[in-house]
Structures are given as structure tokens and as C-alpha cells.
CSV table of C-alpha atoms in Angstrom, one decimal:
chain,number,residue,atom,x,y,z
A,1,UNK,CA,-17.1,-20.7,-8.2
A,2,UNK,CA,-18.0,-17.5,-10.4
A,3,UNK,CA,-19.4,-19.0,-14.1
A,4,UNK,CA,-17.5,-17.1,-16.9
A,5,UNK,CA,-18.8,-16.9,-20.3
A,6,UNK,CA,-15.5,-17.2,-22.7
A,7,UNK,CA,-16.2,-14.7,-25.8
A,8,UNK,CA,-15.4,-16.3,-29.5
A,9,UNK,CA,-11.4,-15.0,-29.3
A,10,UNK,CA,-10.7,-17.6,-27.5
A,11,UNK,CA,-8.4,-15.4,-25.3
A,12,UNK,CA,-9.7,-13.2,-22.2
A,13,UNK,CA,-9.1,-11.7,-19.1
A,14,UNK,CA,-10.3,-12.5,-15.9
A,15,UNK,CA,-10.2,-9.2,-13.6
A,16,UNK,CA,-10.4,-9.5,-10.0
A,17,UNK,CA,-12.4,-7.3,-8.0
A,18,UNK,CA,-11.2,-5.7,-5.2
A,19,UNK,CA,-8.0,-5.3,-6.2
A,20,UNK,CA,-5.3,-2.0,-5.7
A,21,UNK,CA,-5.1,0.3,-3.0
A,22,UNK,CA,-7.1,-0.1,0.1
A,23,UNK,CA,-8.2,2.0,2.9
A,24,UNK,CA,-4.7,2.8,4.3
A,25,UNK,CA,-2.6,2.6,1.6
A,26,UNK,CA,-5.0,5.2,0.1
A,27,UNK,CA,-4.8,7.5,3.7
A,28,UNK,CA,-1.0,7.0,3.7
A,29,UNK,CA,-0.3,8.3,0.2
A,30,UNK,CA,-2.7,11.2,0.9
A,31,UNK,CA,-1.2,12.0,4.0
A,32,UNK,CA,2.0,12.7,2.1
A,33,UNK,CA,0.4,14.6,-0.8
A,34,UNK,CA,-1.4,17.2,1.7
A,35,UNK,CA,1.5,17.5,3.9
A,36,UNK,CA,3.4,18.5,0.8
A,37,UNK,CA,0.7,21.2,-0.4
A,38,UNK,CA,0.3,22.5,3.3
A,39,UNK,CA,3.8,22.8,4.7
A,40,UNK,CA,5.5,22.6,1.0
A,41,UNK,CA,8.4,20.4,-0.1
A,42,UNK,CA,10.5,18.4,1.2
A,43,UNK,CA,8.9,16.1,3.5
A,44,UNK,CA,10.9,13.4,5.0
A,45,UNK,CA,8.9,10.2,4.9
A,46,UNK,CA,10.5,7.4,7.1
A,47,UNK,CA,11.0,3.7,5.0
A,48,UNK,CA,8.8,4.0,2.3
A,49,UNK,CA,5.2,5.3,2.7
A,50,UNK,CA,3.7,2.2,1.2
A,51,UNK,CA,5.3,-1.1,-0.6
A,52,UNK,CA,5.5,0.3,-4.2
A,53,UNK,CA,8.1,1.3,-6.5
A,54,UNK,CA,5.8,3.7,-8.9
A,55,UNK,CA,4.0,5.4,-5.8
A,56,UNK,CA,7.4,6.1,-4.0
A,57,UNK,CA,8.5,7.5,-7.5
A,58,UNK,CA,5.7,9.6,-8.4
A,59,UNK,CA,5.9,11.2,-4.2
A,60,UNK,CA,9.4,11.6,-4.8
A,61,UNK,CA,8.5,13.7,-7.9
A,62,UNK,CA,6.5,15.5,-6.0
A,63,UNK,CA,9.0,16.7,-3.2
A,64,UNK,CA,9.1,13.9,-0.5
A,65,UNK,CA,12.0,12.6,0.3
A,66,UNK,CA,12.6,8.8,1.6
A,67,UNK,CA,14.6,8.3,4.3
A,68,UNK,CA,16.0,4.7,6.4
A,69,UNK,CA,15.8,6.4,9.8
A,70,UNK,CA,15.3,9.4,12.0
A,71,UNK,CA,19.0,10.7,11.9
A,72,UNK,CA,18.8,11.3,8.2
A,73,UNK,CA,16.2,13.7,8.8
A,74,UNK,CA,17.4,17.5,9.6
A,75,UNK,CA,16.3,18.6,12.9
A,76,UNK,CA,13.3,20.2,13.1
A,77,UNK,CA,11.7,19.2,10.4
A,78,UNK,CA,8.7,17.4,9.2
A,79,UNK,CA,8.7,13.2,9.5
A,80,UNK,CA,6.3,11.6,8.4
A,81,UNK,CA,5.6,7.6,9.6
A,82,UNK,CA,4.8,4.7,6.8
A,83,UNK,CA,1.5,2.9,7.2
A,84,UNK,CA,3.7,0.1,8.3
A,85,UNK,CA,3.7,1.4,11.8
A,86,UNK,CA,7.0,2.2,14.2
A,87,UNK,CA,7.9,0.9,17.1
A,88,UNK,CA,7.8,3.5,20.5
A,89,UNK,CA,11.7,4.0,20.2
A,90,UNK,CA,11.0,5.6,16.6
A,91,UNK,CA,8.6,8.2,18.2
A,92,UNK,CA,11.2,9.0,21.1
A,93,UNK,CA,13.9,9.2,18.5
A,94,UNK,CA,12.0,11.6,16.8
A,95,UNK,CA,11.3,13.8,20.2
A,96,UNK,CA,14.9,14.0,20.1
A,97,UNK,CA,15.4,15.2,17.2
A,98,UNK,CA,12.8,18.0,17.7
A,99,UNK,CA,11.0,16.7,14.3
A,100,UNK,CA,7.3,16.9,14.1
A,101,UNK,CA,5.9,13.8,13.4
A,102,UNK,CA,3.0,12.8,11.4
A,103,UNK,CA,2.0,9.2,11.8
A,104,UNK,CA,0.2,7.1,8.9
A,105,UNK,CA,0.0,4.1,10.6
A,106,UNK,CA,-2.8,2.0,8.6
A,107,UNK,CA,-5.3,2.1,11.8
A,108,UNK,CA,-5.5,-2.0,11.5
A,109,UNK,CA,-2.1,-2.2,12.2
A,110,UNK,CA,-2.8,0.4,15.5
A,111,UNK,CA,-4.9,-2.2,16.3
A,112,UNK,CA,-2.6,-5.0,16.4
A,113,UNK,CA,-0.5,-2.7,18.4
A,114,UNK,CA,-2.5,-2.0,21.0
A,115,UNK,CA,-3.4,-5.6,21.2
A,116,UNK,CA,0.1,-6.1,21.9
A,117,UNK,CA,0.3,-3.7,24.5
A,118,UNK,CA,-2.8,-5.2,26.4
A,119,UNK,CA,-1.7,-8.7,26.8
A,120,UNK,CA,1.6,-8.0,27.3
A,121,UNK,CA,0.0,-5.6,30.1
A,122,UNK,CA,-1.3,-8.4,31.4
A,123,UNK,CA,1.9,-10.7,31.3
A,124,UNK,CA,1.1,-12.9,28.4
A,125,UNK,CA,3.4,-14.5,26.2
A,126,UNK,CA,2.5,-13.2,22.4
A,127,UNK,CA,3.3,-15.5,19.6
A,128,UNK,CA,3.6,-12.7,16.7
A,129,UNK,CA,2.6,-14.4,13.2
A,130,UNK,CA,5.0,-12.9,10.6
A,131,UNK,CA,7.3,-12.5,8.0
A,132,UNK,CA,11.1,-11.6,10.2
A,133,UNK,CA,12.1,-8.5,8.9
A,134,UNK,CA,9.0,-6.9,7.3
A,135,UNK,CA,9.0,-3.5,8.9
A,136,UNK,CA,5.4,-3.7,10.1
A,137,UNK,CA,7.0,-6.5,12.7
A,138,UNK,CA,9.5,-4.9,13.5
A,139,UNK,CA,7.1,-1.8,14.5
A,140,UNK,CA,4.8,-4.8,16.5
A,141,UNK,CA,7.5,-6.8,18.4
A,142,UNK,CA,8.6,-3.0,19.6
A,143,UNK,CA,5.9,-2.7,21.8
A,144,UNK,CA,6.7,-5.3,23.9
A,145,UNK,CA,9.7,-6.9,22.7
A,146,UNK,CA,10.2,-8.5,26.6
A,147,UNK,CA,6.7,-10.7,25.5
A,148,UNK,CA,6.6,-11.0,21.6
A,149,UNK,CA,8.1,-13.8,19.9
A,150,UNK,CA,7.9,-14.2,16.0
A,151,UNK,CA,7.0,-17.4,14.4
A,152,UNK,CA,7.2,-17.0,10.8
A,153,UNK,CA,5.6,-19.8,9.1
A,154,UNK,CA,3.8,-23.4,10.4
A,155,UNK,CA,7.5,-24.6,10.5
A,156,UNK,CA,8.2,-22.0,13.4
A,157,UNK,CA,5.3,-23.2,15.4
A,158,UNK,CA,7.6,-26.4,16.6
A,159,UNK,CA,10.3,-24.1,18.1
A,160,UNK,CA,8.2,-22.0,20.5
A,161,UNK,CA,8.7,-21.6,24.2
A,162,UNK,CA,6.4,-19.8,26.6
A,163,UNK,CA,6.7,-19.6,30.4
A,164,UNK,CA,2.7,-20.5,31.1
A,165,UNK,CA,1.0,-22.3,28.4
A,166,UNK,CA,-2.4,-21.4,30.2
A,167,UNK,CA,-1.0,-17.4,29.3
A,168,UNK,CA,-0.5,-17.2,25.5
A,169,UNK,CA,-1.9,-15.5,22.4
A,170,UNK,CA,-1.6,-15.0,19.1
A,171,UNK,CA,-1.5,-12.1,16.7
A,172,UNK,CA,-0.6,-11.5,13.4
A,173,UNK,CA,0.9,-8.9,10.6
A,174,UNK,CA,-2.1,-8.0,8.9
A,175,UNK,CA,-1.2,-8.9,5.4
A,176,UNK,CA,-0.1,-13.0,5.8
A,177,UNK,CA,-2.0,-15.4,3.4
A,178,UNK,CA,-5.1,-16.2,5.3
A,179,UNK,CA,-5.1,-19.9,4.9
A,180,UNK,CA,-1.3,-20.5,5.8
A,181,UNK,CA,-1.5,-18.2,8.9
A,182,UNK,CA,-4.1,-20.8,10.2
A,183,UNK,CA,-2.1,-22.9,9.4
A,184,UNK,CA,0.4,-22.2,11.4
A,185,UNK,CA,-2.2,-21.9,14.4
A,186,UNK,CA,-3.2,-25.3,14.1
A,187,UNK,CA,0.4,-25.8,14.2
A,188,UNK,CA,0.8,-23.6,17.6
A,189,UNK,CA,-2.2,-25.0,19.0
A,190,UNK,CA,-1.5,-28.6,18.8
A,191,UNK,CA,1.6,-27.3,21.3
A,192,UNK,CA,-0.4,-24.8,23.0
A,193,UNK,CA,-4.6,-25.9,23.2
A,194,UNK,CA,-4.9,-23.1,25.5
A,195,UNK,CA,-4.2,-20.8,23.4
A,196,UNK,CA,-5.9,-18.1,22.8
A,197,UNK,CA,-6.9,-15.8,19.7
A,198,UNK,CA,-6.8,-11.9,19.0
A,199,UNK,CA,-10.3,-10.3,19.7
A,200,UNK,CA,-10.9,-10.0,16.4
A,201,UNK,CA,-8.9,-10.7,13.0
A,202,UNK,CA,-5.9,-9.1,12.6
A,203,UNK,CA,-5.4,-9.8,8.9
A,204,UNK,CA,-7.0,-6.9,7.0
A,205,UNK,CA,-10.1,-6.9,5.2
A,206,UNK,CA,-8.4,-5.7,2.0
A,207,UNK,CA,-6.0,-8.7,1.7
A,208,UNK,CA,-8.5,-11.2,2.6
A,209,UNK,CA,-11.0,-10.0,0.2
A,210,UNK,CA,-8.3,-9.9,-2.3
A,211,UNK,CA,-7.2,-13.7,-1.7
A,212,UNK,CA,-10.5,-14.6,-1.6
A,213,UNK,CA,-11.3,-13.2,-5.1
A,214,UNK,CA,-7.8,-14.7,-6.4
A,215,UNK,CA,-9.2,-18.0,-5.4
A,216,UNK,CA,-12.2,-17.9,-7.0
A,217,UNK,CA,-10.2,-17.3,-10.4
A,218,UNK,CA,-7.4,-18.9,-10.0
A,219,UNK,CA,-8.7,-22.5,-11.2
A,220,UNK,CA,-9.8,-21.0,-14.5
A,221,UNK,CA,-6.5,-19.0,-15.3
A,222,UNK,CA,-3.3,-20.3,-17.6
A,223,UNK,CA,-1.6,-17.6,-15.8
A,224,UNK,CA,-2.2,-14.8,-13.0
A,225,UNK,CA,-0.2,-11.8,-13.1
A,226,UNK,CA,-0.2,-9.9,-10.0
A,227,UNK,CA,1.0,-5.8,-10.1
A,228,UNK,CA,2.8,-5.1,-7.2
A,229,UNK,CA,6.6,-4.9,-5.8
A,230,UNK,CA,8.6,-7.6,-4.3
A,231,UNK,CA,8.7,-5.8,-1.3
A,232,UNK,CA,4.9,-6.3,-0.8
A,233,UNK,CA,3.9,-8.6,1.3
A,234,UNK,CA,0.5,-8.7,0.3
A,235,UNK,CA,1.0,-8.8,-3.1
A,236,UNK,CA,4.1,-11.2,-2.9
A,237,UNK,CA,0.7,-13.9,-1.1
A,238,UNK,CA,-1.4,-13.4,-4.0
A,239,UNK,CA,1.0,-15.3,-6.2
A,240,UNK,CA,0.9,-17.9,-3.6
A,241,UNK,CA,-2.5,-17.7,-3.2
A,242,UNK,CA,-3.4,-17.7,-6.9
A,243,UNK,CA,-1.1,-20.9,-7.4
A,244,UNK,CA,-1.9,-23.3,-4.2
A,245,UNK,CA,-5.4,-22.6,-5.7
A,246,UNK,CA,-5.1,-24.1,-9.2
A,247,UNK,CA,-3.8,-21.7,-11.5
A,248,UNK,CA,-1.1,-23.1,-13.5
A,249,UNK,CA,1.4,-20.1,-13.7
A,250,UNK,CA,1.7,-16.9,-11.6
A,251,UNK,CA,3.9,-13.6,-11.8
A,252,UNK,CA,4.6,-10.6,-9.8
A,253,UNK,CA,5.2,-7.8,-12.0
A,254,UNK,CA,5.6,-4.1,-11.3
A,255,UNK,CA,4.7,-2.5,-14.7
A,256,UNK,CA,3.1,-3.9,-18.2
A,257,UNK,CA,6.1,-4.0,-19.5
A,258,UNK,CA,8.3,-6.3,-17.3
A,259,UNK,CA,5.5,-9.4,-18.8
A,260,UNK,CA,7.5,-11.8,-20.8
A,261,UNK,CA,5.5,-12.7,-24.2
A,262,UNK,CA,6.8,-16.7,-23.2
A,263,UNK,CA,3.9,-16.2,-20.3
A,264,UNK,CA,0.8,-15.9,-22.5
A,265,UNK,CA,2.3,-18.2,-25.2
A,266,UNK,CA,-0.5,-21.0,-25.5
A,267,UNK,CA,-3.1,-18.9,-22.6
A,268,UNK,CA,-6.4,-18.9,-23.3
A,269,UNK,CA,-7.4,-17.3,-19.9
A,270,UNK,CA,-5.4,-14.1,-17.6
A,271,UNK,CA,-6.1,-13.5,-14.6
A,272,UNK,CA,-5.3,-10.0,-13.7
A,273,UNK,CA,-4.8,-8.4,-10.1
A,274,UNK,CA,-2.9,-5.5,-8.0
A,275,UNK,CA,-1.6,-5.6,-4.5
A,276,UNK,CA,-3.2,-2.8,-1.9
A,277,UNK,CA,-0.8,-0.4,-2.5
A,278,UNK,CA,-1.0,-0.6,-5.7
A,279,UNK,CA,-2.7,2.4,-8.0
A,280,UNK,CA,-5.3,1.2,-10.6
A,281,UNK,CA,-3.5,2.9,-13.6
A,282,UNK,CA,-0.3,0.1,-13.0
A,283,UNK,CA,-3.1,-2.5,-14.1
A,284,UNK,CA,-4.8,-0.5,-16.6
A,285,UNK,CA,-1.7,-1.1,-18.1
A,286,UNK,CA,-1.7,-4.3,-18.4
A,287,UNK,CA,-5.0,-4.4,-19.1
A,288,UNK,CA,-3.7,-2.5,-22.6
A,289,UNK,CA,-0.7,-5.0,-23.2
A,290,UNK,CA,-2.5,-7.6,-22.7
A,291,UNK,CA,-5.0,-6.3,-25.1
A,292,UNK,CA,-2.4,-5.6,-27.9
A,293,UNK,CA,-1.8,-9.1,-27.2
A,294,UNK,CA,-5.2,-10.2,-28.6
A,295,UNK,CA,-6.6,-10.4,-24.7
A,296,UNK,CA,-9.5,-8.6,-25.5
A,297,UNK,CA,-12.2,-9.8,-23.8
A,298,UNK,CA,-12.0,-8.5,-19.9
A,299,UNK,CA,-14.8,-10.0,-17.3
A,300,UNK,CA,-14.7,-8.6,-14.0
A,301,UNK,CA,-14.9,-11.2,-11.5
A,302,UNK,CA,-16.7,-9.0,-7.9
A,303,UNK,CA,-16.2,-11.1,-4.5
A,304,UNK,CA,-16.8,-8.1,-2.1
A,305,UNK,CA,-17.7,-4.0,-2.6
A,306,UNK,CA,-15.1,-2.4,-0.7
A,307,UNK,CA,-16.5,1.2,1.0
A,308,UNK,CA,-14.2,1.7,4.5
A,309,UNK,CA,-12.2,4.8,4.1
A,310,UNK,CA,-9.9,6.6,7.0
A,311,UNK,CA,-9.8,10.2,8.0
A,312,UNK,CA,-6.6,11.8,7.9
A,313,UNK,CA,-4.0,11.4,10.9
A,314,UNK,CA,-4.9,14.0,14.0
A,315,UNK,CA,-1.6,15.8,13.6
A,316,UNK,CA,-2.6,16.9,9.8
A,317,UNK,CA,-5.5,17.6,10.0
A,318,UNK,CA,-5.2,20.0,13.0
A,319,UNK,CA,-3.0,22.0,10.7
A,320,UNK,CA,-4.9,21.8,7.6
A,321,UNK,CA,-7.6,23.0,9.7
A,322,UNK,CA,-5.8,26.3,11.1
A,323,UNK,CA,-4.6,27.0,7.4
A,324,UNK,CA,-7.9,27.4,5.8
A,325,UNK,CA,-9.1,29.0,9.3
A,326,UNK,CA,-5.9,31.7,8.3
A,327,UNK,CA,-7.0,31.9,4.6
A,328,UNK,CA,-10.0,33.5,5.5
């Protein structure tokens, strides 16, 4: 447990650290923001780029333009692919359509996908740990939807079928709450000893380092407030996370001003963090409300240094390249 000194206010602010966008949100949004400058606006971005109200907003204002599906798109045009990932119909759909795609699949989730593809290569039965309905499942489970079966939750584990027990694996969305996804192995594995796990963790770095951090101040906090959207899966588990491991209140808020006074009536201690897709200035926000609110004293609480970035998608950069080739 990190020691905190506690200043003479009485009130303060426990910061976690890392917190906010990570590796792929941070390629995702980018990959929008140069297609915009290189091929100009609009650019259709399929589902939204990344699970927040105030990026979509500010991309928006920028010239891209959100779309469900590919049909919404005009033909010919330019698509680009949330860091979600798609499933291989969305890619054929696309082909149809004559759209050029760019994909900003965060690269972990590739990975889970072509984990998928190899065991189902090889016949296995893949039990899929995830939230039904989260679009990066969806884009999963359409890889091999013949050999993928969700279990969503430690309840799910009990309801499973597989045709071999000695030929089954799991894999999961990469942004579950690290303790209840093994969890719910145990669960599966009390059915299933044999089975076996993905070659390496599928969760992501960035929202286990960000759990791991909530839990180390979460026993000292009144209250937690997360930034992020509901739609966030990641930042939807740090409440979770931040409760199961002792604080004694904890809310999701977009933007400063959505926190209710009531919250902080009688806190001596905030904890403060931001999903991965969420940009730094949402909780420099709330770093100032809180502040008005006489939570002057801010410790920042480090658990990890966070230095993995990701190039650009191929299909971008290819073009970005033969522009400044033609500017010169």
C-alpha cells in the first residue's frame, strides 16, 4: 500500500497514475485526425472511434462523421474502423461498397483475433470472456463464430458446452476487470481442467495497470470518481474495481460538472481517475472543481510508467507518405 501524507486541510486528492488514454486509444484518435488533414473532411468513422462522448464531439467538430454501419457510408469513400476491431464480414461489406478502409484496430485486440483464428484453425472450442454486445466481441466471435462461444461473467461458466473437453481455450475482451475474469476461469476450469489459456494475456496493459493503481487507492478514498462514458468498458470496471477494493463510494462521470456536491459532503480523501480513452484535460477538470471545493491538496499516486506507443495503421501511412513525397 502507497503511504500518503494528508496536508493540514484536511481534504485532498488522491491521483492515480496511469490513467487516460493509452496506446491505442491514442493511435485511433490520431488516425482520424490525419486522415482528416490528408484526404480532408468528411471521414466516415464506423461505431465510434473510441468509447468517449467529448472525443467523438471534438472529431465530429473536426469533420468526421460517425456512422452504425457500412451502408450509411457513400460509396467510394473513406471508412475508417474503431479501435474496437470488426469482424471479416465488415471488411467484405466495405469491398462492396468500393470504400477504402482504414483500420484502427487497437493491435491487442488483432491479437486476440488472430488467436481466435488459430485455434479455431485447429478445431478448438473458444470460450470468449466478455461483456455480450460490446462491439469489440462482436468483432471477436466474427472470426469464428462456428467455434466461439461467449461467457459473460463467472455465472456463465455453469452453462457451457464443448464437444472435446481435452480441445478448449479461453480468450478474453481485452478490457474485463482482471480479477473477475479469473474468476470466471476458475469457474470454467472447475468444468473444464483441461483447459487451456491464451499464449499470453489478452487483457491490456493499460487497463490492468489502471485497476492495479485504483486498488492501491481505493482503501484510502471516501469516494472515487472515475472520467469516462458509460459506454466504456474499461472505465465502467474501475468503478467496480475501486469499490470491491474498499472505497466507500464510486462514480462514473463524464465531465466536472455532472459531480453532485452530496458526493464530497463529509470526504476527507478523492480519488481521482480516467478511463483509456479518456483525454487528460476531462480530469484536469475535475482536478479544478474539486479544488474550488477546498480539495486542494493533490498527491499522485504512480503504480507503473506507461511508454508503448503504435505506429499509424499501413493504409495511412502509405498515403501520408506519397503526400509529402508530392509536396516536394
Amino acid at each position: 500500500m502507497t503511504e500518503v501524507e494528508t496536508s493540514g486541510t484536511g481534504k485532498r486528492v488522491l491521483l492515480a497514475k496511469p490513467r487516460g488514454y493509452c496506446a491505442g486509444v491514442d493511435r485511433a484518435v490520431q488516425t482520424v485526425e490525419e486522415a482528416l488533414k490528408l484526404y480532408g473532411a468528411p471521414i466516415y468513422v464506423r461505431k465510434q472511434i473510441v468509447h468517449n462522448k467529448h472525443v467523438v464531439r471534438t472529431l465530429e467538430a473536426q469533420g468526421a462523421i460517425f456512422v452504425e454501419e457500412n451502408e450509411e457510408v457513400p460509396e467510394g469513400a473513406t471508412v475508417i474502423f474503431s479501435a474496437h476491431g470488426v469482424a471479416p464480414e465488415v471488411y467484405e461489406q466495405a469491398k462492396a461498397r468500393s470504400l477504402k478502409a482504414i483500420d484502427a484496430t487497437c493491435p491487442l485486440v488483432t491479437k486476440v483475433h488472430q488467436e481466435a483464428k488459430r485455434f479455431a484453425a485447429e478445431d478448438y472450442d473458444i470460450l470468449l470472456i466478455g461483456h455480450e454486445g460490446h462491439e469489440e466481441v462482436i468483432g471477436t466471435a466474427g472470426e469464428a463464430p462456428a467455434h466461439i462461444q461467449l461467457v459473460d461473467g463467472p455465472d456463465d461458466a455453469d452453462k457451457i458446452t464443448v464437444r472435446d473437453p481435452n480441445k478448449v481455450v479461453w480468450l478474453s475482451q481485452t478490457t474485463l476487470s482482471v480479477d473477475e475474469t479469473l474468476e470466471t476461469v476458475a469457474r470454467l476450469k472447475q468444468r473444464l481442467p483441461l483447459l487451456q489459456s491464451p499464449p499470453s494475456d489478452d487483457i491490456c496493459y493499460a487497463t490492468s495497470n489502471r485497476q492495479h493503481v485504483v486498488k492501491e487507492i481505493a482503501p484510502d478514498c471516501d469516494v472515487v470518481i472515475v472520467v469516462g462514458s458509460r459506454n466504456s468498458s474499461n472505465s465502467v470496471r474501475l468503478v467496480e474495481v475501486a469499490l470491491d477494493a474498499g472505497a466507500r463510494a464510486g462514480h462514473l462521470v463524464d465531465f466536472a460538472h455532472e459531480i453532485d456536491d452530496a458526493w464530497l459532503a463529509g470526504a476527507g480523501t478523492v480519488g481521482v481517475t480516467s478511463g483509456a480513452s479518456v483525454p487528460d484535460e476531462l480530469v484536469q477538470q475535475v482536478l479544478v472543481h474539486l479544488a474550488e471545493r477546498g480539495f486542494t491538496d493533490v498527491e499522485e499516486i504512480t503504480t507503473a510508467n506507461e511508454r508503448l506507443t503504435f505506429s499509424l495503421p499501413q493504409e495511412l501511412k502509405r498515403d501520408m507518405k506519397a503526400a509529402a513525397a508530392a509536396r516536394r
